[in-house]
Every structure is written in C-alpha cells, then in structure tokens.
Short mmCIF file of C-alpha atoms and ligand atoms in Angstrom, two decimals:
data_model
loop_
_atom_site.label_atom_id
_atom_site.label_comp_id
_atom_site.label_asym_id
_atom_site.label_seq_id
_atom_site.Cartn_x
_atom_site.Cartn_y
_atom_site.Cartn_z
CA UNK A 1 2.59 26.13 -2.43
CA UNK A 2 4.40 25.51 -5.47
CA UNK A 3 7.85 22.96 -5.67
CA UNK A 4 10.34 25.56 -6.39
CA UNK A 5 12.86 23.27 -4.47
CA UNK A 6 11.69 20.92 -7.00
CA UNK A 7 12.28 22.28 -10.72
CA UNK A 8 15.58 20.57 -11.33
CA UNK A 9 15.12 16.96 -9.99
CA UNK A 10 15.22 14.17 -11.76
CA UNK A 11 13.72 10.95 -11.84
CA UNK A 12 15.28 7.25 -11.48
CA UNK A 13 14.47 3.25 -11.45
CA UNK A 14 15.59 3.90 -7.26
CA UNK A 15 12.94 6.54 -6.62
CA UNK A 16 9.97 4.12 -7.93
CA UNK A 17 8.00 2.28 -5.09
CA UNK A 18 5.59 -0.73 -5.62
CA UNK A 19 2.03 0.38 -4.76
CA UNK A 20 2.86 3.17 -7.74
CA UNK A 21 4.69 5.61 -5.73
CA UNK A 22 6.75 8.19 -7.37
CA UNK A 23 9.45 10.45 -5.86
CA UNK A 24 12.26 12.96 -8.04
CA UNK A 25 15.60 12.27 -6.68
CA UNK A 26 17.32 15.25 -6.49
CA UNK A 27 14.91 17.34 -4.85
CA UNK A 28 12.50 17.57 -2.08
CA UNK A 29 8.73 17.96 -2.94
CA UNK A 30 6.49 20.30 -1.35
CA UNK A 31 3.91 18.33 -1.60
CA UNK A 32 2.58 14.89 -1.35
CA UNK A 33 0.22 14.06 -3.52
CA UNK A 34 -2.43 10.91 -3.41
CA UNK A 35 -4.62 10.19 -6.67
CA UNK A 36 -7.73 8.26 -5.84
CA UNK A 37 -9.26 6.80 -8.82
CA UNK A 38 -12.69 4.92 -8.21
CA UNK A 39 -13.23 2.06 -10.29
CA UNK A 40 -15.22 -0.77 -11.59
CA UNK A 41 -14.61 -2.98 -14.56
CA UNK A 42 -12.25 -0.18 -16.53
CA UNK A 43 -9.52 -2.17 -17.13
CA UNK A 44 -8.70 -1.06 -20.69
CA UNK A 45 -9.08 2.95 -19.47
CA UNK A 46 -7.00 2.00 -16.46
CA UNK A 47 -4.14 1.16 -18.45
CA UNK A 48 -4.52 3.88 -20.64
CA UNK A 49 -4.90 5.90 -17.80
CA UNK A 50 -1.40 4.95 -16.11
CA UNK A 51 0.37 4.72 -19.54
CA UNK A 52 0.10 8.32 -19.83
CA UNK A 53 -0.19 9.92 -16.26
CA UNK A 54 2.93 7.87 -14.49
CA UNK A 55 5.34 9.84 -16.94
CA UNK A 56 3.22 12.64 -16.79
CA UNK A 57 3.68 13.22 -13.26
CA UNK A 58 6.74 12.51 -13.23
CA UNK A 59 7.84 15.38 -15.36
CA UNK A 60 6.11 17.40 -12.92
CA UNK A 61 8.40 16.47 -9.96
CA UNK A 62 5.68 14.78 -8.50
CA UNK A 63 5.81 12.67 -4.62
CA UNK A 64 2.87 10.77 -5.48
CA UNK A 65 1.27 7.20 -5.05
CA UNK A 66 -1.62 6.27 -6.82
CA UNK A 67 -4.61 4.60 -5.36
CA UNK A 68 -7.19 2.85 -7.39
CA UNK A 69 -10.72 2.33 -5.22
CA UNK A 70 -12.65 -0.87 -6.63
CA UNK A 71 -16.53 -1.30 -5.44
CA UNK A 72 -16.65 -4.90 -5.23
CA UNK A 73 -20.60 -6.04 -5.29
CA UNK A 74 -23.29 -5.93 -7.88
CA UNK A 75 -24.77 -2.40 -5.89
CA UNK A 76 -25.06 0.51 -7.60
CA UNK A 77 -22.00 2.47 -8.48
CA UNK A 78 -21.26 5.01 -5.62
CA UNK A 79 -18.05 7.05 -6.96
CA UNK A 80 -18.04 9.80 -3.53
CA UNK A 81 -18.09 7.13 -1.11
CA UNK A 82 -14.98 5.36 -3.23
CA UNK A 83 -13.42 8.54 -2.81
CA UNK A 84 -13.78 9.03 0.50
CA UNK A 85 -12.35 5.75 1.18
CA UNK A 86 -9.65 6.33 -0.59
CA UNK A 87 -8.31 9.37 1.21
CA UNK A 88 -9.24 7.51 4.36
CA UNK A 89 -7.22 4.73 3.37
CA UNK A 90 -4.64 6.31 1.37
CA UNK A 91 -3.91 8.44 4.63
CA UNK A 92 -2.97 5.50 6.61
CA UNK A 93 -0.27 4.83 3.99
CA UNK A 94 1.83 7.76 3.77
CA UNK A 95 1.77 11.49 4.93
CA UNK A 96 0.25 12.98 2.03
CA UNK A 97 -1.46 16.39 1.67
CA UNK A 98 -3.01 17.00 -1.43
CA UNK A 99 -5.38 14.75 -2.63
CA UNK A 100 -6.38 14.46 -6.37
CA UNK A 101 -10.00 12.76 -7.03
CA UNK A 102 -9.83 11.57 -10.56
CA UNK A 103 -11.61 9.58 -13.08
CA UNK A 104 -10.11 6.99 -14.56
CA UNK A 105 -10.84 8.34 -18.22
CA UNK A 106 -9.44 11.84 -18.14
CA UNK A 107 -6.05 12.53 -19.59
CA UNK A 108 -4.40 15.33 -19.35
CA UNK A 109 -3.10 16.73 -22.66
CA UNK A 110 -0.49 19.63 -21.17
CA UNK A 111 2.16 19.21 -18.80
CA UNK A 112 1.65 22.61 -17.78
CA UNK A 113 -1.72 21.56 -15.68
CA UNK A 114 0.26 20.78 -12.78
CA UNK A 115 -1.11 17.87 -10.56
CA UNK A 116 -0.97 19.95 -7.39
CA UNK A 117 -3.21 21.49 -4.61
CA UNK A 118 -3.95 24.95 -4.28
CA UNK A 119 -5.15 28.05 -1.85
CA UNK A 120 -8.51 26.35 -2.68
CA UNK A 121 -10.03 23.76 -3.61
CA UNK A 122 -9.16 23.27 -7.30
CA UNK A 123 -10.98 22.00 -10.60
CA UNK A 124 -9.08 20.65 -12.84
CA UNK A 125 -11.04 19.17 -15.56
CA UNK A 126 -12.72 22.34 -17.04
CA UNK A 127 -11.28 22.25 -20.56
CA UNK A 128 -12.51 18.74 -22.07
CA UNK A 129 -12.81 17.60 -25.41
CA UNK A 130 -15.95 16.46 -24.67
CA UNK A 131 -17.61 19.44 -24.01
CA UNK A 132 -15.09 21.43 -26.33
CA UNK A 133 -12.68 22.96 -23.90
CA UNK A 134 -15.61 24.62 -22.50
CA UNK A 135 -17.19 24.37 -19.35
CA UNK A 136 -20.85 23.53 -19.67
CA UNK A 137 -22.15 25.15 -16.98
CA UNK A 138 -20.30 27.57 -14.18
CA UNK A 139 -20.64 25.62 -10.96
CA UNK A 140 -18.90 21.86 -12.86
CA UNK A 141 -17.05 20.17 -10.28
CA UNK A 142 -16.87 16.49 -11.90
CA UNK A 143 -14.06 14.68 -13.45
CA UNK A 144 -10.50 15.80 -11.20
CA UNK A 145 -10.36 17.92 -8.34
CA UNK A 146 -8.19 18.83 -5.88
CA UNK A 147 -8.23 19.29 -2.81
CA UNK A 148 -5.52 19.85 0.45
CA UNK A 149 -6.26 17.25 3.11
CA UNK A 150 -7.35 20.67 5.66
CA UNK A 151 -9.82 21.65 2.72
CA UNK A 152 -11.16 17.87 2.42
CA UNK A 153 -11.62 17.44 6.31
CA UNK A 154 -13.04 21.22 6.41
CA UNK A 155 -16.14 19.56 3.90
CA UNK A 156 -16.35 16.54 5.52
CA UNK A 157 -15.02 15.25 1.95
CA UNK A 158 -18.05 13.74 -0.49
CA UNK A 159 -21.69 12.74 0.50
CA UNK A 160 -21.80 8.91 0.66
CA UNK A 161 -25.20 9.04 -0.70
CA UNK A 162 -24.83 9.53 -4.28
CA UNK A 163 -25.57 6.05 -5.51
CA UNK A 164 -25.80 6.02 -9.83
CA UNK A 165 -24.57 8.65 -11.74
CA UNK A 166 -24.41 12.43 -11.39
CA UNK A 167 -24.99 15.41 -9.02
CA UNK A 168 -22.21 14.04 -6.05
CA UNK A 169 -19.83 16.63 -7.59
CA UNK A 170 -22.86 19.25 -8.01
CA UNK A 171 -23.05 18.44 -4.10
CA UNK A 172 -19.37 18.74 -3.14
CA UNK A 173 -19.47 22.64 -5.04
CA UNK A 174 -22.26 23.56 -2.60
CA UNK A 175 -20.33 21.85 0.29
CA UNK A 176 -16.64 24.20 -0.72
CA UNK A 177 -19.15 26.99 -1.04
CA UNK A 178 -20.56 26.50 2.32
CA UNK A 179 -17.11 26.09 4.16
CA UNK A 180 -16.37 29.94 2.75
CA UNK A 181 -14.16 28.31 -0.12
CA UNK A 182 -14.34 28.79 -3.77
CA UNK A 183 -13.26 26.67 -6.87
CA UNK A 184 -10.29 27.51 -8.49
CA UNK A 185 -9.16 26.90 -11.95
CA UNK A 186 -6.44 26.26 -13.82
CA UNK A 187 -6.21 28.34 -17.23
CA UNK A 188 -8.51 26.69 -19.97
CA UNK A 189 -5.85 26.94 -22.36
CA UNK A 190 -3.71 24.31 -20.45
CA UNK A 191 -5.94 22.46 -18.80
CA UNK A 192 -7.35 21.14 -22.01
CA UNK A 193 -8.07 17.27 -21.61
CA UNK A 194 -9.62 14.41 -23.13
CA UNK A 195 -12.22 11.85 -22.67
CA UNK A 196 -11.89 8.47 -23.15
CA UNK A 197 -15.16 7.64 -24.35
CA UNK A 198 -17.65 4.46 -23.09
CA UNK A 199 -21.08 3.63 -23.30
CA UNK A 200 -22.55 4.03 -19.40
CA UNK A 201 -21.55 1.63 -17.23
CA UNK A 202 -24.06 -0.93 -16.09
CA UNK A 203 -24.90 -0.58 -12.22
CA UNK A 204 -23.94 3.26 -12.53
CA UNK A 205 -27.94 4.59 -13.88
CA UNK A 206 -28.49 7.84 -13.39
CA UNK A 207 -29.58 9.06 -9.94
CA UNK A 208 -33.05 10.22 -9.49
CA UNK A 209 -32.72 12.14 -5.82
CA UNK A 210 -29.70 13.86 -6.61
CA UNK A 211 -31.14 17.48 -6.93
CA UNK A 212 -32.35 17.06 -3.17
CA UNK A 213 -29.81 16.03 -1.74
CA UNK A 214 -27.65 18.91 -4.16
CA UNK A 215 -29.46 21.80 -2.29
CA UNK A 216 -29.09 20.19 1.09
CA UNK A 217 -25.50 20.58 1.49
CA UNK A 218 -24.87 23.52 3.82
CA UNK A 219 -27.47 21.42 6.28
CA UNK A 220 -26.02 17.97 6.03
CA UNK A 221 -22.45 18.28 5.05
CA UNK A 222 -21.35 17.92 8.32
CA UNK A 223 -23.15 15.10 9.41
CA UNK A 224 -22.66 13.16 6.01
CA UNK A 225 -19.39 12.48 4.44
CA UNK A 226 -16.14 10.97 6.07
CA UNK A 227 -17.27 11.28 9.77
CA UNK A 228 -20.16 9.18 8.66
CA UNK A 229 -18.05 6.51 5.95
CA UNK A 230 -18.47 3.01 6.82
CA UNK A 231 -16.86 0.43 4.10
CA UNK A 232 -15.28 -3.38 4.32
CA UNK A 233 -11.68 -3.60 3.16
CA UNK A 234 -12.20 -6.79 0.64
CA UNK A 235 -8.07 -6.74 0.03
CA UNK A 236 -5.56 -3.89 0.07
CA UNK A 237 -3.30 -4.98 -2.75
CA UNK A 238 0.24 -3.01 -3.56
CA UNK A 239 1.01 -3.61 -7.51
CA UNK A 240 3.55 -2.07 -9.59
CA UNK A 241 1.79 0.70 -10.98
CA UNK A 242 -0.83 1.43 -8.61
CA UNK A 243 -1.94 0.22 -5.04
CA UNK A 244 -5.84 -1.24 -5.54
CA UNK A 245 -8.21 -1.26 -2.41
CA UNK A 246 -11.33 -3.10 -3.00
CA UNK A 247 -13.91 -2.11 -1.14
CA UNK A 248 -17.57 -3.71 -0.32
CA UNK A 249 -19.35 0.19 0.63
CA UNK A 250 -22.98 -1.97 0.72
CA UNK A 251 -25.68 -0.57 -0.85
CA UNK A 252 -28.52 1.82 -1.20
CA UNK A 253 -30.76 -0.31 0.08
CA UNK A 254 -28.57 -0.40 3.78
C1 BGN B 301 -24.42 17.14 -14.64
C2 BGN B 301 -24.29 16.16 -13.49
C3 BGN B 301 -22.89 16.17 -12.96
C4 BGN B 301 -21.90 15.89 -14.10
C5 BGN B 301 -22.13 16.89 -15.22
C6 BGN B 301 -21.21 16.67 -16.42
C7 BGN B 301 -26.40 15.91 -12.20
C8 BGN B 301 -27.31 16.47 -11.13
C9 BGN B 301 -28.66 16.74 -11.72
C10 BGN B 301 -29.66 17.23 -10.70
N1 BGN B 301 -25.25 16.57 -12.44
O1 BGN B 301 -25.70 17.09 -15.16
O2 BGN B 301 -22.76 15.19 -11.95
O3 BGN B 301 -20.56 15.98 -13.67
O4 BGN B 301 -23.47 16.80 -15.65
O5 BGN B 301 -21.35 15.43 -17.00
O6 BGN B 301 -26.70 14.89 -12.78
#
C-alpha cells in the first residue's frame, strides 16, 4: 500500500483546495488520507500544528484534507467520540481510506514517518520527546494512529464513553486486539516527535472509570463506538487550511 505511482509528483497553488485539501499534481495517490484532529481552545498549537504538517505532507505526496473536530459546550472533554465524528463526517466529504487520528500537539520531526495506513492498524507516535523517544509502556496507543477505514469499521472505531482524560486509547488497543489485529510501528528512529507542551486543559480531568471500561472491550466494542455515535452538527465550516466541524456530543451526564 505504498504510493510508488507517487514518488515524483509535485505540488502546486492549483492542487490546493479550501477545507485544507492537498493533492501532488503529477501523480496519482494511492491513498486518501483524512486527519481528524479533536479540539478545544488550542488555537496557538493549532497553528503550530498546520505550520509544520501542511508542508510536511506535502513532501510526502500526500491526497489529504484535514479535519479539525471542535466540542462546543462546557461538558467534559470527550476526544474518541470527536474522533469518531470526524471519520463519520469526514466520510461524507470525500472518498478517503486511511484515516489519521491526531492530536493537535504532536509534530512530526522526520519526513521519513510517512502519514499513511498500513496492513494494520498503525501507531505512530511511539518515539516522543516527552517520554524520550521511548515508549512508556508496550500496549501505548495515544497521540496518532492510523487506521484504514475497513480496520476502523472492523472496531467499531473509539468508545464514546471516555469523557476526561486517558485510557480511550488503552481501550481502542484492546478493541484492534480483539478484531485479530495488531499495532504496528513505524521505526523509533524516524518516528521521533515532539510535544508541544500545556498545562491540562480545563474540562479534560482525568477519568476515574477508565480501567473498567479498558478491560471491557472485547464485550462491548461492538455495541459501543460508531454504530452507537450520536452528535449535533453546530456548523461545518471549510477554511483555508483546515475544514472545522463543531460538534455539541452532550455530555456524561446524558
Ligand atoms: C496512560 C493513559 C493513556 C495515555 C498514556 C500516555 C490511562 C488509563 C488508566 C487506567 N491511560 O496512563 O490514555 O495515552 O498514559 O500519556 O489513563
């Protein structure tokens, strides 16, 4: 699954697309690839974010829009459920087939870590500063993965329970596990990324019934997770740079 018929294309003003769509000109890409970014209040990260990954995929040949999900209410952050509307909503948009669910505060340092799907689902933020270039523990599946839409819809993409911080990407590893997939990973020595760093984000306190629902997967996954996604569309907005769906995904309380 890699763009062969892609190496030698290049890019130009006529192959850029409001909603922050990116095509190469002289080739066709293999694959089309969606980056869902959930987001609240990140403006400065967004546009340090974009800065650096619009060339960056670009260089890489890249057919790609980019889709930034925006919870709108004072709820509790819920980053799955953002990502699940985004690949709901970003699927309506175009025929893409890879799907990248990223933070909006990892950058990439090597152009080498292709933004692309794989055989399997694929973790690409396993070499951050943060943690330095390490993983800390074997089974990580935060910060960017990717996934092809067939391995998404085969997990019934992220819990939409996860509201606060932590353990929804504990909870999609179990789910890949469960489907008979594993994690791959791109070589530590490229992958190598950094953090922009914050103080947590108000509205996003840690979880408390995260480890639950964690070891639960195999039993609910198919009952919980895009089959299951209800969300308001507040407005769907194309901009330059980026196409922005805010979202009201209610609360924990619903
Ligand atoms: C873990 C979090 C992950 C997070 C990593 C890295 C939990 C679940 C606890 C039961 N998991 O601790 O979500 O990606 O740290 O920051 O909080």
């Amino acid at each position: 699954m890699d763009d062969t018929d892609c190496t030698h294309g290049r890019f130009s003003p006529d192959n850029w697309q409001f909603g922050g769509r990116g095509m190469p000109q002289l080739c066709k890409a293999l694959q089309k690839i969606a980056l869902i970014i959930p987001y609240r209040n990140r403006d400065k990260h967004l546009k340090t974010w974009l800065h650096y990954m619009h060339p960056f995929l670009q260089k890489q040949q890249g057919d790609y829009g980019i889709y930034v999900v925006e919870q709108v209410e004072d709820s509790t952050f819920n980053r799955a459920k953002l990502m699940n509307v985004g690949f709901t909503e970003a699927s309506k948009d175009y025929h893409y087939d890879c799907f990248i669910f990223s933070d909006v505060d990892i950058i990439l340092m090597d152009e080498r870590n292709l933004y692309r799907c794989s055989q399997n689902p694929k973790h690409m933020a396993n070499s951050l500063d943060k943690f330095n270039f390490r993983l800390p523990y074997q089974t990580l599946f935060g910060g960017i993965v990717a996934f092809t839409k067939e391995q998404f819809l085969k997990v019934n993409g992220f819990s939409n329970l996860f509201w606060g911080w932590g353990g929804e990407d504990d909870e999609l590893y179990n789910r890949v596990v469960a489907a008979g997939m594993k994690v791959e990973r791109p070589n530590p020595n490229i992958s190598r990324s950094r953090v922009l760093t914050h103080p947590r984000d108000p509205g996003n306190e840690e979880t408390r019934m995260s480890l639950h629902l964690i070891n639960k997967a195999a039993q609910f996954m198919h009952e919980d997770g895009l089959n299951s996604l209800k969300y308001e569309i507040v407005s769907h907005t194309k901009h330059k740079l980026f196409t922005k769906i805010t979202v009201n995904i209610g609360s924990s309380q619903q």
